[in-house]
Amino acid sequence: MDVRNCKMCGRLFNVLNNERICPACQKKLEDKFHEVKEYLEEHPGASVEQTATDNDISTKQIRQWVREERLILSTATEAGIVCEKCGKPIRTGRFCERCKERMANEFQNAYQKPEPKMENLRSTRDRDRMRYLKNE
Ligand SMILES: [Zn+2]
Ligand SMILES: [Zn+2]
């Protein structure tokens, strides 16, 4: 089991799924998320900065939630978040619709290409493993 220092409180905790913060801070963050969500329902159109100040949380955390598509900004502005590929202001996620579509197409093309080399590699590895087990 892996242990790591919590990014928020600095305490050591057991890492289960590569998380960066301890269970206690995760819970706190989750409560905060619901606070922010309710705040945004009452204050549609509040800016990232305003939301951060009023909820006593960092703008970085709010942006992260937006990147994770858990929050959606009311308007797309340069001051909010921008597409990681082309820099266009977006309301949620990491990429704008156009870049997302383009990446989906690229992914599909890559996926459709046959890759016999990968297959060979895998079967060689399996053979190696079997030999190793037999000798044991
Ligand atoms: Zn913590
Ligand atoms: Zn884009």
Short mmCIF file of C-alpha atoms and ligand atoms in Angstrom, two decimals:
data_model
loop_
_atom_site.label_atom_id
_atom_site.label_comp_id
_atom_site.label_asym_id
_atom_site.label_seq_id
_atom_site.Cartn_x
_atom_site.Cartn_y
_atom_site.Cartn_z
CA MET A 1 0.00 0.00 0.00
CA ASP A 2 1.20 3.48 -0.91
CA VAL A 3 1.24 6.36 1.55
CA ARG A 4 1.44 10.00 0.59
CA ASN A 5 1.15 13.46 2.12
CA CYS A 6 -2.25 15.08 1.65
CA LYS A 7 -2.03 18.10 -0.69
CA MET A 8 -4.43 20.04 1.49
CA CYS A 9 -3.61 19.29 5.12
CA GLY A 10 -0.19 17.62 4.78
CA ARG A 11 -1.12 14.52 6.78
CA LEU A 12 0.00 11.07 5.65
CA PHE A 13 -2.73 8.84 4.28
CA ASN A 14 -3.10 5.51 2.43
CA VAL A 15 -3.43 5.95 -1.31
CA LEU A 16 -6.05 3.70 -2.91
CA ASN A 17 -6.84 5.23 -6.27
CA ASN A 18 -3.97 7.62 -6.86
CA GLU A 19 -5.85 10.40 -5.05
CA ARG A 20 -3.84 13.42 -3.90
CA ILE A 21 -5.80 14.36 -0.80
CA CYS A 22 -6.77 12.43 2.33
CA PRO A 23 -10.31 11.04 2.91
CA ALA A 24 -11.08 13.78 5.48
CA CYS A 25 -10.15 16.54 3.05
CA GLN A 26 -12.00 14.80 0.24
CA LYS A 27 -15.11 14.88 2.37
CA LYS A 28 -14.54 18.56 3.17
CA LEU A 29 -14.04 19.32 -0.49
CA GLU A 30 -17.19 17.43 -1.39
CA ASP A 31 -19.19 19.51 1.13
CA LYS A 32 -17.65 22.63 -0.36
CA PHE A 33 -18.62 21.52 -3.82
CA HIS A 34 -22.27 21.28 -2.78
CA GLU A 35 -22.05 24.72 -1.18
CA VAL A 36 -20.67 26.18 -4.39
CA LYS A 37 -23.28 24.39 -6.46
CA GLU A 38 -26.07 25.81 -4.33
CA TYR A 39 -24.46 29.23 -4.43
CA LEU A 40 -24.41 29.13 -8.22
CA GLU A 41 -28.05 28.12 -8.32
CA GLU A 42 -28.87 31.21 -6.28
CA HIS A 43 -26.39 33.43 -8.11
CA PRO A 44 -26.49 32.49 -11.75
CA GLY A 45 -23.93 34.54 -13.62
CA ALA A 46 -21.51 34.95 -10.70
CA SER A 47 -17.91 35.13 -11.86
CA VAL A 48 -15.27 32.60 -10.84
CA GLU A 49 -13.61 35.23 -8.62
CA GLN A 50 -16.88 36.22 -6.97
CA THR A 51 -17.81 32.60 -6.32
CA ALA A 52 -14.37 31.90 -4.85
CA THR A 53 -14.53 34.90 -2.49
CA ASP A 54 -18.09 34.27 -1.32
CA ASN A 55 -17.48 30.58 -0.66
CA ASP A 56 -14.01 30.95 0.85
CA ILE A 57 -12.34 28.70 -1.69
CA SER A 58 -9.59 29.14 -4.29
CA THR A 59 -10.37 30.07 -7.89
CA LYS A 60 -8.05 27.21 -8.81
CA GLN A 61 -10.36 24.70 -7.15
CA ILE A 62 -13.40 26.12 -8.91
CA ARG A 63 -11.60 25.97 -12.24
CA GLN A 64 -10.68 22.37 -11.52
CA TRP A 65 -14.35 21.49 -10.97
CA VAL A 66 -15.22 23.22 -14.21
CA ARG A 67 -12.48 21.25 -15.97
CA GLU A 68 -13.93 18.06 -14.50
CA GLU A 69 -17.31 19.11 -15.93
CA ARG A 70 -18.87 19.17 -12.48
CA LEU A 71 -19.62 22.87 -12.76
CA ILE A 72 -20.64 24.88 -15.79
CA LEU A 73 -19.85 28.57 -16.12
CA SER A 74 -22.83 30.74 -17.07
CA THR A 75 -20.85 32.47 -19.79
CA ALA A 76 -17.67 31.63 -21.63
CA THR A 77 -15.06 34.35 -21.09
CA GLU A 78 -11.28 34.63 -21.29
CA ALA A 79 -11.29 35.22 -17.52
CA GLY A 80 -13.08 31.93 -16.93
CA ILE A 81 -11.55 28.90 -18.59
CA VAL A 82 -10.31 28.36 -22.12
CA CYS A 83 -9.92 25.36 -24.42
CA GLU A 84 -6.60 23.64 -23.72
CA LYS A 85 -6.03 23.17 -27.43
CA CYS A 86 -7.08 26.36 -29.19
CA GLY A 87 -7.53 28.85 -26.31
CA LYS A 88 -11.17 29.65 -27.07
CA PRO A 89 -13.26 30.54 -23.97
CA ILE A 90 -15.47 27.62 -22.93
CA ARG A 91 -18.05 27.04 -20.20
CA THR A 92 -17.01 23.60 -18.96
CA GLY A 93 -14.58 20.74 -19.55
CA ARG A 94 -11.13 20.97 -21.07
CA PHE A 95 -11.77 21.52 -24.76
CA CYS A 96 -14.21 23.43 -26.95
CA GLU A 97 -16.81 21.55 -29.00
CA ARG A 98 -14.81 21.85 -32.22
CA CYS A 99 -11.58 20.48 -30.70
CA LYS A 100 -13.52 17.71 -28.96
CA GLU A 101 -15.08 16.67 -32.26
CA ARG A 102 -11.75 16.78 -34.05
CA MET A 103 -10.08 14.69 -31.34
CA ALA A 104 -12.91 12.14 -31.42
CA ASN A 105 -12.37 11.75 -35.16
CA GLU A 106 -8.62 11.39 -34.74
CA PHE A 107 -9.15 8.80 -32.05
CA GLN A 108 -11.50 6.83 -34.26
CA ASN A 109 -9.00 6.86 -37.14
CA ALA A 110 -6.23 5.66 -34.88
CA TYR A 111 -8.47 2.99 -33.46
CA GLN A 112 -9.41 1.61 -36.86
CA LYS A 113 -5.81 1.12 -37.95
CA PRO A 114 -4.78 -2.53 -37.52
CA GLU A 115 -1.79 -2.98 -35.25
CA PRO A 116 -0.33 -6.45 -35.78
CA LYS A 117 2.88 -5.47 -34.01
CA MET A 118 1.07 -5.07 -30.70
CA GLU A 119 -0.42 -8.55 -31.04
CA ASN A 120 2.98 -10.16 -31.64
CA LEU A 121 4.43 -8.37 -28.67
CA ARG A 122 1.70 -9.60 -26.40
CA SER A 123 1.93 -13.25 -27.42
CA THR A 124 5.72 -13.20 -26.98
CA ARG A 125 5.25 -11.83 -23.53
CA ASP A 126 2.68 -14.50 -22.68
CA ARG A 127 5.02 -17.23 -23.84
CA ASP A 128 7.77 -15.79 -21.66
CA ARG A 129 5.51 -15.76 -18.70
CA MET A 130 4.51 -19.38 -19.16
CA ARG A 131 8.08 -20.49 -19.42
CA TYR A 132 8.90 -18.60 -16.29
CA LEU A 133 6.07 -20.22 -14.37
CA LYS A 134 7.06 -23.71 -15.52
CA ASN A 135 10.62 -23.30 -14.28
CA GLU A 136 9.49 -22.15 -10.92
ZN ZN B 1 -5.98 16.12 4.16
ZN ZN B 2 -10.63 24.36 -28.94
#
